[in-house]
mmCIF file of C-alpha atoms in Angstrom:
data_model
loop_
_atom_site.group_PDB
_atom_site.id
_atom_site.type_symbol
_atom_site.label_atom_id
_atom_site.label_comp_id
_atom_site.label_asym_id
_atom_site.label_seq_id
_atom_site.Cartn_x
_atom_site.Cartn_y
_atom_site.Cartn_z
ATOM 1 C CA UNK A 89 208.265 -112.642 114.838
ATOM 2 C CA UNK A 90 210.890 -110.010 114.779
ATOM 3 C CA UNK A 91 210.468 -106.883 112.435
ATOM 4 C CA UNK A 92 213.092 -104.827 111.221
ATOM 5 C CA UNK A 93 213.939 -102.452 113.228
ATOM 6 C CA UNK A 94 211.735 -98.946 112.997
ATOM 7 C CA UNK A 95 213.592 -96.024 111.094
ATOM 8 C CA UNK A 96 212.766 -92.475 111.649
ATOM 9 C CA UNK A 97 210.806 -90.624 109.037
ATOM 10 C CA UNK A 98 214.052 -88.100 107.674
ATOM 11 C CA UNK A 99 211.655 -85.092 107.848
ATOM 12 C CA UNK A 100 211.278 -85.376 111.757
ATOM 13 C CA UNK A 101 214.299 -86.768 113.307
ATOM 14 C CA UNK A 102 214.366 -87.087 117.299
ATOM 15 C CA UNK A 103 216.237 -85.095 119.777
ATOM 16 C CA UNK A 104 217.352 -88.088 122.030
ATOM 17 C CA UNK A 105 216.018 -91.355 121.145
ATOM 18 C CA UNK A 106 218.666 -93.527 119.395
ATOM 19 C CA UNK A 107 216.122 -96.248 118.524
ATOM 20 C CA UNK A 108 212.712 -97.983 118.003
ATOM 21 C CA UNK A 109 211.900 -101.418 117.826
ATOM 22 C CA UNK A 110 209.288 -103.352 117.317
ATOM 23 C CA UNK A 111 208.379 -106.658 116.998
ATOM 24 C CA UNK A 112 204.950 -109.560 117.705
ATOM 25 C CA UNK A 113 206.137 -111.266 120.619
ATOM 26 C CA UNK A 114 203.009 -114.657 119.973
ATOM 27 C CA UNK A 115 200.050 -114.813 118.209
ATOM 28 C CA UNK A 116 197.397 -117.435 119.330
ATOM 29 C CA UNK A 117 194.118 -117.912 118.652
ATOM 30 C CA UNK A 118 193.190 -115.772 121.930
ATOM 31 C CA UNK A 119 196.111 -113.155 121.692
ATOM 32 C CA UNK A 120 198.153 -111.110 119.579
ATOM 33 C CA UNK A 121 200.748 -109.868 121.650
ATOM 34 C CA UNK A 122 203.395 -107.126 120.506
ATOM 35 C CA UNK A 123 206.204 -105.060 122.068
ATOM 36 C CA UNK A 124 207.734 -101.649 121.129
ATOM 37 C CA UNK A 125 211.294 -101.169 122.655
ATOM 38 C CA UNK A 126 212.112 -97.046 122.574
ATOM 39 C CA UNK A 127 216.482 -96.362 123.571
ATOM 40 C CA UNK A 128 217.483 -93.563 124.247
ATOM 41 C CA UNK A 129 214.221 -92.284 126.197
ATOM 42 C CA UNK A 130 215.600 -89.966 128.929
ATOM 43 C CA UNK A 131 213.386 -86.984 126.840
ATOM 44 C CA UNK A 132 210.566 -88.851 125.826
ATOM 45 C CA UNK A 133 207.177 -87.589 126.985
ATOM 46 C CA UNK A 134 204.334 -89.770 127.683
ATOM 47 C CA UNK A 135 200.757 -89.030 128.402
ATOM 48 C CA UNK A 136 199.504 -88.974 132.013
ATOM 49 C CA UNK A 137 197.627 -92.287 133.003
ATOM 50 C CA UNK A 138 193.660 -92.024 132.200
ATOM 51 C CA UNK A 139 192.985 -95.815 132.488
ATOM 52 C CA UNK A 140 192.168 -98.348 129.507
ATOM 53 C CA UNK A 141 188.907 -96.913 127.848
ATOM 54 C CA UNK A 142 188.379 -96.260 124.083
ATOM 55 C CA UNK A 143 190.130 -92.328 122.872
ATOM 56 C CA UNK A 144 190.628 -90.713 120.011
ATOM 57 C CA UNK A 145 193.540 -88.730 118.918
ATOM 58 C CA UNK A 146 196.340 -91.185 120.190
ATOM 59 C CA UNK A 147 198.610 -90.310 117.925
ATOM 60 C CA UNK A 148 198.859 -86.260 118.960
ATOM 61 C CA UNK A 149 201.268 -87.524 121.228
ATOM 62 C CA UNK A 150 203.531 -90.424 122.119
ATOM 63 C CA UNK A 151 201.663 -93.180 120.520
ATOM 64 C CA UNK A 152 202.147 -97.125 119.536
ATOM 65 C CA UNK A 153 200.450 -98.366 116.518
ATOM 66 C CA UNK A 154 199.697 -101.391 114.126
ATOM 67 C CA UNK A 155 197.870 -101.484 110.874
ATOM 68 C CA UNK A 156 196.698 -104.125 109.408
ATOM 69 C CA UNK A 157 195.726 -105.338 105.697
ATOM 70 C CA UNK A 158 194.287 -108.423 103.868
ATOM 71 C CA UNK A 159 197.189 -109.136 101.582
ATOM 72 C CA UNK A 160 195.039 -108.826 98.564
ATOM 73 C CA UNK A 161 192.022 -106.044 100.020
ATOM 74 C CA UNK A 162 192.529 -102.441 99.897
ATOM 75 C CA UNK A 163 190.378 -101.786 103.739
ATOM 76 C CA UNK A 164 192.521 -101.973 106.986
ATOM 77 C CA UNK A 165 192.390 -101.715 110.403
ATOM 78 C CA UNK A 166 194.474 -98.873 112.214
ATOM 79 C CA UNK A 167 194.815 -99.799 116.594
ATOM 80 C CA UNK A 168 196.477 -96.928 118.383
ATOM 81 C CA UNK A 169 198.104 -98.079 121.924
ATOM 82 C CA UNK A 170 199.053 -95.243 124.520
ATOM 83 C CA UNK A 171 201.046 -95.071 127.290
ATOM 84 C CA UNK A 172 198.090 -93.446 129.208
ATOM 85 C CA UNK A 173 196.363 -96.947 128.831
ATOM 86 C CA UNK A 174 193.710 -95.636 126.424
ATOM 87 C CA UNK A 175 193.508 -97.291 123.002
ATOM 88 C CA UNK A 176 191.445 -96.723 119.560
ATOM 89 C CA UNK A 177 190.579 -99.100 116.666
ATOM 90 C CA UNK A 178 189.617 -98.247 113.160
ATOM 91 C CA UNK A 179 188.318 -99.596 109.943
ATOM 92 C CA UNK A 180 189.090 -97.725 106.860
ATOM 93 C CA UNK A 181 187.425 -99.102 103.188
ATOM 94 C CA UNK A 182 190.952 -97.643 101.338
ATOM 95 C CA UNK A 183 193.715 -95.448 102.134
ATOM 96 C CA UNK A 184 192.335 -92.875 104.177
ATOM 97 C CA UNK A 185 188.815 -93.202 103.122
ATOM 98 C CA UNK A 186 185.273 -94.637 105.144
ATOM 99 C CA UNK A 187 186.957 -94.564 108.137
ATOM 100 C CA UNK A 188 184.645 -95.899 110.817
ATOM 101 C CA UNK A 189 185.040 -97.415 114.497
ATOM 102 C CA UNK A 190 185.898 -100.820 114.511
ATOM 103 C CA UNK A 191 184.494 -103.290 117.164
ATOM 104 C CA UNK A 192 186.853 -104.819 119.694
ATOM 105 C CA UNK A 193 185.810 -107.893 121.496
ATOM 106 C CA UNK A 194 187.494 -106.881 124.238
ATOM 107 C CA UNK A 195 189.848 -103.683 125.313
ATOM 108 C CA UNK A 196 193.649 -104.292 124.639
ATOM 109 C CA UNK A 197 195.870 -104.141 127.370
ATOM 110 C CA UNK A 198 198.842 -101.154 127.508
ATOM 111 C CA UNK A 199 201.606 -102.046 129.938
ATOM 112 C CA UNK A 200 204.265 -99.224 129.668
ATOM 113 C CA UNK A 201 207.753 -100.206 131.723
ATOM 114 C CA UNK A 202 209.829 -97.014 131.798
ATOM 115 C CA UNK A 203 214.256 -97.223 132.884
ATOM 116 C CA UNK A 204 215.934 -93.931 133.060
ATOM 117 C CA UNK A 205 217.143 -94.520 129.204
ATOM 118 C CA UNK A 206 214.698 -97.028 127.842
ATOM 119 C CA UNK A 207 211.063 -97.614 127.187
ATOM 120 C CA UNK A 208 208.905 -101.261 126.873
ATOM 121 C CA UNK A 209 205.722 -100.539 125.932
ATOM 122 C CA UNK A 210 203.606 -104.221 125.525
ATOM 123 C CA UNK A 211 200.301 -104.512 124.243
ATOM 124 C CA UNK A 212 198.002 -107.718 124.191
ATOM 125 C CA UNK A 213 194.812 -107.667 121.970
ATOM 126 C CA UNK A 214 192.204 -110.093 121.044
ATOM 127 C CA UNK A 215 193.609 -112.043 117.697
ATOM 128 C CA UNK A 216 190.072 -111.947 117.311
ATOM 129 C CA UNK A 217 190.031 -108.000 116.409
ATOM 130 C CA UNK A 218 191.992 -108.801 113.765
ATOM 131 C CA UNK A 219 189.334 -110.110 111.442
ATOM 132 C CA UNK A 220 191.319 -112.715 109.466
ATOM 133 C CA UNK A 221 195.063 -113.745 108.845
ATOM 134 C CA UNK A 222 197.631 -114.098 107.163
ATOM 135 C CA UNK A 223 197.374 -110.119 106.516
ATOM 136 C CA UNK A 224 199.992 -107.101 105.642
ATOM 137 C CA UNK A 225 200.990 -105.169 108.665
ATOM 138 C CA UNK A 226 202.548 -102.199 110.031
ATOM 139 C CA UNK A 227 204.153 -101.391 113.131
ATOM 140 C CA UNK A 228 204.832 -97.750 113.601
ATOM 141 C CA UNK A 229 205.424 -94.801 116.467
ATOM 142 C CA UNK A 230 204.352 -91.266 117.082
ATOM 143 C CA UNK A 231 207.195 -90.308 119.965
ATOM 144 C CA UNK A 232 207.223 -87.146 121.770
ATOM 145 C CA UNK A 233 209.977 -85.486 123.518
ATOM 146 C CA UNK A 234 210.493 -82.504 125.314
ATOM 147 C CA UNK A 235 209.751 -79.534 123.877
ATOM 148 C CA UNK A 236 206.752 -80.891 121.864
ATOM 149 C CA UNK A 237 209.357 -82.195 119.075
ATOM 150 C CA UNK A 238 207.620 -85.304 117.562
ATOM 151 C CA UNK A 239 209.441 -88.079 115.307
ATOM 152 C CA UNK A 240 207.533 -90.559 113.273
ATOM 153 C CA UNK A 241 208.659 -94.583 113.003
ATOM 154 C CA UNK A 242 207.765 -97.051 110.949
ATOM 155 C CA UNK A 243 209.604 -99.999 109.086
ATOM 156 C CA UNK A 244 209.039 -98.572 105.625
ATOM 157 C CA UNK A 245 207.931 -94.219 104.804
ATOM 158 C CA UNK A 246 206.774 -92.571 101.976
ATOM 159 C CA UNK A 247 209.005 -90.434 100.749
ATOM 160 C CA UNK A 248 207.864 -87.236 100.911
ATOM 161 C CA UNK A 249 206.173 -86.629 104.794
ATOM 162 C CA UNK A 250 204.968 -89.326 107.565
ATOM 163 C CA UNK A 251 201.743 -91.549 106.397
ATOM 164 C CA UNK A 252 201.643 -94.524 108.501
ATOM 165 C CA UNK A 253 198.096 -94.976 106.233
ATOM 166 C CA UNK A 254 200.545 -95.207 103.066
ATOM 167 C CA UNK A 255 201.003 -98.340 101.849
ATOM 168 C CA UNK A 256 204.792 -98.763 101.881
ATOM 169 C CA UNK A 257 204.207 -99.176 105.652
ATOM 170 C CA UNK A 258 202.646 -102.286 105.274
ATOM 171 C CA UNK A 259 205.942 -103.674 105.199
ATOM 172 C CA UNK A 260 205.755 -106.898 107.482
ATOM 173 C CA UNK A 261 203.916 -109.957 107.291
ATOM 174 C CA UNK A 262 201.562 -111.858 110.096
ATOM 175 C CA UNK A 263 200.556 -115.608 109.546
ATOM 176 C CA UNK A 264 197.530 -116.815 111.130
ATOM 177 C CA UNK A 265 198.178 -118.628 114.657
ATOM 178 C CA UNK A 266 198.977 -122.157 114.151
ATOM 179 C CA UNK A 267 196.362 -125.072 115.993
ATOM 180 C CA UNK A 268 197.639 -126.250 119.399
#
């Protein structure tokens, strides 16, 4: 499933990077597997390998997320991906509020691929963390670049400042795996 390409939130444009994509690569009922594409990455700064454990505060740095709603509920899930391998999943009961850890049946899996301009960052979770489908999602960035200059992405902003928690960046759709 391709999603429209990520824009920039206009208060916090990047130095260097040209682009963000993002898209879900399969969904099965094992795996929900998605890929973030970064151009333009010759500045970008990404957090030192610490090895796939459970970490929060992600998104203080260069960061990968998705959120994820019932269409009709007002409680999500937020899943923060980092380059460093770590990874955090939340529950929240509505926007912003009751926010608690969610349980993952099994730790994602981060694989960051860095060229001298571009960055593939793939991630492959347990469907199974995602509670139930067909649900509202959002696929969004934190990037860093040098300097400590951050830029926020997402398919859809609020107007006024970065909230990936808003609801206007529910903005794509995920349909529950079909049977083999």
């Amino acid at each position: 499933m391709l999603v429209p390409s990520l824009s920039s939130h206009p208060s916090h444009p990047p130095v260097a990077v040209a682009s963000v994509e993002a898209r879900v690569l399969s969904v099965d009922a094992q795996w929900l597997t998605l890929r973030w594409r970064v151009e333009g990455a010759q500045r970008l700064v990404l957090p030192a390998f610490a090895g796939r454990a459970r970490a929060d505060g992600l998104w203080q740095a260069t960061c990968f997320e998705l959120f994820v709603r019932a269409p009709d509920g007002e409680g999500y899930a937020e899943f923060n991906f980092s380059p460093s391998q770590q990874w955090a999943a939340y529950d929240f009961s509505g926007y912003r509020e009751g926010m608690a850890e969610r349980a993952m049946p099994r730790a994602p899996v981060c694989t960051p691929r860095r060229g001298q301009s571009v960055l593939i960052f793939d991630v492959a979770m347990p469907t199974a963390a995602l509670s139930r489908l067909p649900a509202k999602i959002g696929l969004t960035a934190v990037i860093e670049e040098e300097g400590g200059h951050k830029s926020y992405w997402a398919i859809a902003h609020r107007e006024d400042r970065p909230d990936f928690h808003h609801g206007s960046c529910f903005a794509s759709h995920l349909e529950a795996p079909s049977a083999p």
